Amino acid sequence: MRKLYSVFILLLAVLLISSCSKEEKNPSEPEGNNDKAPGLPNVAFKGPNTQSTDQYALITKTSVESFNTYPLLINSIFSAVQPTSSNGEWKWVVNPSGTASETFTGKRNSDGSYTWALILNGTIQNNSYTNWKAFEGTTSADGKSGNWKIFDENSTTLIGEYSWSTNASGILTGILLEYDNGAASGKMEVINNPDNSGSLKIYHNNVLELMSTWKTDGTGTWHSYENGVEKTNGNWQ
């Protein structure tokens, strides 16, 4: 997941610049018309509730937290920004400097779902961008499912895809893919159950490397694989 994290670091740097320079505004009073602005897309996955220092418990917690990176990033940058609307499209704009802008857009579709995009322009940390779409995605009308496409810096090359869905029983499932030359090279899949139990699977080139599960009380088990064959396993308390 190296490329995904490098883009995250870039956008995090943008966030830090923005937080120091943006003007705080009331997001509940949009400009442009009297329509109510849509809520920014958000989803929150939870790892095991444990204080264990077991390395696999820590890997599990850190991996699950990575699923919240991009929703958290969007909400951190734009939650205090007053949006504007035109022709059914909402825009949240941040100007981290006099030579740059970050624009997050949300457009409502006929079925109530939304299409979103994050676009950078100008010079940020000595890097120049011209309508670079960092990522784009869709969310369902109820916000219980969605999909993000993440692009390599200053290009249209797809390097990651992030999707989530919630079924009728309240089970939340997330999948994070990393692409290399157009093929999925890494995959993480996480499941959150309503009782706070869950599971995580990590793949490399479609071969399972790690599987962990945890119970409602936060205790869990893990299984490590080599070439798809289980090698070791254990548990944490």
Short mmCIF file of C-alpha atoms in Angstrom, two decimals:
data_model
loop_
_atom_site.label_atom_id
_atom_site.label_comp_id
_atom_site.label_asym_id
_atom_site.label_seq_id
_atom_site.Cartn_x
_atom_site.Cartn_y
_atom_site.Cartn_z
CA MET A 1 0.00 0.00 0.00
CA ARG A 2 3.02 2.29 -0.41
CA LYS A 3 1.62 4.40 -3.26
CA LEU A 4 -1.66 4.93 -1.47
CA TYR A 5 0.18 6.11 1.64
CA SER A 6 2.38 8.46 -0.42
CA VAL A 7 -0.71 10.14 -1.85
CA PHE A 8 -2.16 10.26 1.65
CA ILE A 9 0.98 12.00 2.94
CA LEU A 10 0.71 14.52 0.10
CA LEU A 11 -2.92 15.27 0.90
CA LEU A 12 -2.15 15.38 4.61
CA ALA A 13 0.47 18.06 3.90
CA VAL A 14 -2.20 19.95 1.97
CA LEU A 15 -4.49 19.60 4.98
CA LEU A 16 -1.89 21.04 7.34
CA ILE A 17 -1.33 24.02 5.05
CA SER A 18 -5.06 24.52 4.69
CA SER A 19 -5.77 24.35 8.40
CA CYS A 20 -3.35 27.21 8.97
CA SER A 21 -4.73 29.44 6.25
CA LYS A 22 -8.42 28.79 5.68
CA GLU A 23 -11.06 31.11 6.98
CA GLU A 24 -13.47 29.36 9.32
CA LYS A 25 -17.06 29.69 8.15
CA ASN A 26 -20.41 28.34 9.17
CA PRO A 27 -21.08 25.26 7.02
CA SER A 28 -24.79 25.38 7.83
CA GLU A 29 -25.36 28.54 5.80
CA PRO A 30 -24.48 27.75 2.18
CA GLU A 31 -24.21 30.44 -0.44
CA GLY A 32 -25.77 30.36 -3.89
CA ASN A 33 -29.35 29.27 -3.08
CA ASN A 34 -31.53 28.04 -0.25
CA ASP A 35 -30.98 24.32 -0.88
CA LYS A 36 -29.51 22.35 1.96
CA ALA A 37 -25.94 21.25 1.38
CA PRO A 38 -25.33 17.49 1.51
CA GLY A 39 -23.29 16.12 4.37
CA LEU A 40 -19.71 15.35 3.49
CA PRO A 41 -19.18 11.63 2.78
CA ASN A 42 -18.13 9.69 5.84
CA VAL A 43 -17.73 6.12 7.04
CA ALA A 44 -15.99 4.83 10.16
CA PHE A 45 -14.53 1.36 10.60
CA LYS A 46 -13.54 0.05 14.03
CA GLY A 47 -10.78 -2.38 14.92
CA PRO A 48 -10.63 -4.48 18.07
CA ASN A 49 -11.09 -2.59 21.32
CA THR A 50 -7.95 -3.89 23.00
CA GLN A 51 -4.84 -2.52 24.68
CA SER A 52 -2.84 -5.60 23.73
CA THR A 53 0.72 -5.01 22.53
CA ASP A 54 0.67 -8.20 20.47
CA GLN A 55 2.12 -7.31 17.05
CA TYR A 56 -0.79 -8.81 15.19
CA ALA A 57 -3.31 -6.95 17.32
CA LEU A 58 -1.44 -3.74 16.47
CA ILE A 59 -1.27 -4.62 12.75
CA THR A 60 -4.99 -5.29 12.80
CA LYS A 61 -5.85 -2.01 14.51
CA THR A 62 -3.57 0.04 12.24
CA SER A 63 -4.86 -1.65 9.08
CA VAL A 64 -8.50 -1.05 10.02
CA GLU A 65 -7.73 2.60 10.81
CA SER A 66 -6.36 3.03 7.28
CA PHE A 67 -9.90 2.52 5.96
CA ASN A 68 -10.89 5.81 7.60
CA THR A 69 -8.05 7.83 6.04
CA TYR A 70 -9.81 9.41 3.09
CA PRO A 71 -13.20 10.18 4.69
CA LEU A 72 -11.34 11.68 7.65
CA LEU A 73 -9.15 13.70 5.31
CA ILE A 74 -12.13 15.18 3.47
CA ASN A 75 -13.99 16.04 6.65
CA SER A 76 -10.86 17.53 8.25
CA ILE A 77 -10.19 19.85 5.32
CA PHE A 78 -13.67 20.93 4.34
CA SER A 79 -16.03 20.49 7.33
CA ALA A 80 -15.68 24.14 8.40
CA VAL A 81 -15.89 25.55 4.87
CA GLN A 82 -19.08 27.21 3.65
CA PRO A 83 -20.12 25.54 0.39
CA THR A 84 -21.66 27.16 -2.67
CA SER A 85 -23.99 25.58 -5.20
CA SER A 86 -24.68 25.97 -8.90
CA ASN A 87 -26.68 23.79 -11.30
CA GLY A 88 -27.09 21.07 -8.71
CA GLU A 89 -23.40 20.87 -7.85
CA TRP A 90 -21.99 21.82 -4.47
CA LYS A 91 -18.45 23.10 -4.04
CA TRP A 92 -16.24 23.41 -0.98
CA VAL A 93 -13.13 25.48 -1.76
CA VAL A 94 -10.00 25.99 0.31
CA ASN A 95 -7.17 28.32 -0.70
CA PRO A 96 -4.03 27.25 1.19
CA SER A 97 -2.06 30.07 -0.44
CA GLY A 98 -2.50 32.81 -2.98
CA THR A 99 -1.37 30.45 -5.71
CA ALA A 100 -3.39 27.32 -4.98
CA SER A 101 -6.89 26.02 -4.45
CA GLU A 102 -8.45 22.73 -3.36
CA THR A 103 -12.00 22.09 -4.50
CA PHE A 104 -14.26 19.31 -3.29
CA THR A 105 -17.42 18.85 -5.34
CA GLY A 106 -20.61 16.92 -4.74
CA LYS A 107 -23.37 16.48 -7.30
CA ARG A 108 -26.69 14.85 -6.56
CA ASN A 109 -27.81 12.17 -9.01
CA SER A 110 -31.40 11.35 -9.97
CA ASP A 111 -31.51 8.36 -7.59
CA GLY A 112 -30.41 10.47 -4.61
CA SER A 113 -26.80 9.25 -4.67
CA TYR A 114 -23.89 11.68 -4.94
CA THR A 115 -20.83 11.89 -7.15
CA TRP A 116 -17.77 13.47 -5.52
CA ALA A 117 -14.32 14.67 -6.56
CA LEU A 118 -11.28 16.39 -5.04
CA ILE A 119 -9.40 18.68 -7.45
CA LEU A 120 -6.15 20.57 -6.86
CA ASN A 121 -4.90 23.62 -8.73
CA GLY A 122 -1.86 25.82 -8.38
CA THR A 123 1.40 25.38 -6.51
CA ILE A 124 1.50 23.50 -3.22
CA GLN A 125 4.83 22.69 -1.55
CA ASN A 126 6.70 23.48 -4.78
CA ASN A 127 4.51 21.09 -6.79
CA SER A 128 2.27 22.48 -9.53
CA TYR A 129 -1.18 21.10 -10.28
CA THR A 130 -3.62 21.86 -13.08
CA ASN A 131 -7.05 20.42 -12.39
CA TRP A 132 -5.49 17.31 -10.88
CA LYS A 133 -8.23 15.01 -9.65
CA ALA A 134 -6.75 13.37 -6.55
CA PHE A 135 -9.73 11.11 -6.12
CA GLU A 136 -13.36 10.72 -7.08
CA GLY A 137 -16.23 8.61 -5.88
CA THR A 138 -19.88 7.99 -5.27
CA THR A 139 -22.02 7.45 -2.20
CA SER A 140 -25.53 6.04 -1.95
CA ALA A 141 -28.46 8.23 -0.98
CA ASP A 142 -28.38 6.88 2.59
CA GLY A 143 -24.57 7.01 2.83
CA LYS A 144 -24.37 3.32 3.69
CA SER A 145 -22.34 2.38 0.64
CA GLY A 146 -19.80 4.07 -1.55
CA ASN A 147 -16.77 3.78 -3.77
CA TRP A 148 -13.61 5.90 -4.12
CA LYS A 149 -10.99 5.87 -6.86
CA ILE A 150 -7.58 7.24 -5.86
CA PHE A 151 -5.09 8.54 -8.42
CA ASP A 152 -1.32 8.77 -8.44
CA GLU A 153 0.11 12.24 -7.89
CA ASN A 154 -0.43 14.60 -10.82
CA SER A 155 -1.73 11.85 -13.08
CA THR A 156 -4.84 9.94 -14.07
CA THR A 157 -3.26 6.61 -13.15
CA LEU A 158 -5.47 4.64 -10.79
CA ILE A 159 -3.49 3.44 -7.78
CA GLY A 160 -6.25 2.60 -5.33
CA GLU A 161 -9.92 1.86 -4.91
CA TYR A 162 -11.88 1.94 -1.70
CA SER A 163 -15.46 0.68 -1.30
CA TRP A 164 -17.83 -0.01 1.54
CA SER A 165 -21.35 -1.35 1.99
CA THR A 166 -23.78 -2.03 4.81
CA ASN A 167 -26.26 -4.89 4.57
CA ALA A 168 -29.73 -5.19 6.08
CA SER A 169 -28.28 -6.75 9.24
CA GLY A 170 -26.03 -3.75 9.85
CA ILE A 171 -22.80 -5.53 8.87
CA LEU A 172 -20.30 -3.04 7.43
CA THR A 173 -17.82 -4.36 4.86
CA GLY A 174 -14.91 -2.45 3.40
CA ILE A 175 -12.42 -3.31 0.65
CA LEU A 176 -9.23 -1.37 -0.07
CA LEU A 177 -7.35 -2.21 -3.26
CA GLU A 178 -3.95 -1.03 -4.45
CA TYR A 179 -3.12 -1.14 -8.16
CA ASP A 180 0.21 -1.62 -9.89
CA ASN A 181 0.27 -1.16 -13.67
CA GLY A 182 -3.47 -1.61 -13.83
CA ALA A 183 -3.61 -4.80 -11.76
CA ALA A 184 -4.66 -5.11 -8.13
CA SER A 185 -1.46 -5.91 -6.21
CA GLY A 186 -2.70 -5.47 -2.66
CA LYS A 187 -6.02 -5.94 -0.94
CA MET A 188 -7.44 -5.47 2.53
CA GLU A 189 -10.93 -6.52 3.54
CA VAL A 190 -12.49 -5.60 6.85
CA ILE A 191 -15.85 -6.56 8.36
CA ASN A 192 -17.51 -4.78 11.27
CA ASN A 193 -20.45 -6.51 12.97
CA PRO A 194 -23.09 -4.62 14.99
CA ASP A 195 -21.81 -6.26 18.21
CA ASN A 196 -18.30 -4.74 17.65
CA SER A 197 -16.75 -8.04 16.60
CA GLY A 198 -15.06 -8.19 13.22
CA SER A 199 -12.41 -9.55 10.91
CA LEU A 200 -9.56 -8.45 8.67
CA LYS A 201 -7.92 -10.14 5.68
CA ILE A 202 -4.77 -8.88 3.95
CA TYR A 203 -3.76 -10.14 0.49
CA HIS A 204 -0.77 -9.61 -1.78
CA ASN A 205 -1.26 -10.41 -5.46
CA ASN A 206 -4.52 -12.13 -4.53
CA VAL A 207 -2.76 -14.46 -2.08
CA LEU A 208 -3.87 -14.35 1.56
CA GLU A 209 -1.10 -13.21 3.94
CA LEU A 210 -2.93 -12.46 7.19
CA MET A 211 -6.35 -13.09 8.66
CA SER A 212 -7.45 -11.88 12.07
CA THR A 213 -10.76 -11.93 13.88
CA TRP A 214 -11.88 -10.31 17.09
CA LYS A 215 -14.76 -10.72 19.50
CA THR A 216 -17.04 -8.14 21.09
CA ASP A 217 -14.74 -7.89 24.13
CA GLY A 218 -11.71 -7.06 21.90
CA THR A 219 -9.90 -10.38 22.25
CA GLY A 220 -8.82 -11.91 18.97
CA THR A 221 -7.01 -14.54 16.97
CA TRP A 222 -4.69 -14.29 13.97
CA HIS A 223 -3.42 -16.55 11.22
CA SER A 224 -0.29 -15.83 9.16
CA TYR A 225 0.16 -17.34 5.70
CA GLU A 226 3.04 -17.93 3.30
CA ASN A 227 2.19 -18.54 -0.36
CA GLY A 228 -1.38 -19.00 0.77
CA VAL A 229 -0.52 -21.74 3.27
CA GLU A 230 -1.00 -21.14 6.98
CA LYS A 231 2.33 -21.02 8.82
CA THR A 232 1.60 -19.64 12.29
CA ASN A 233 -1.32 -18.51 14.39
CA GLY A 234 -2.04 -17.11 17.81
CA ASN A 235 -4.31 -14.89 19.84
CA TRP A 236 -4.35 -11.70 21.87
CA GLN A 237 -6.22 -10.78 25.01
#
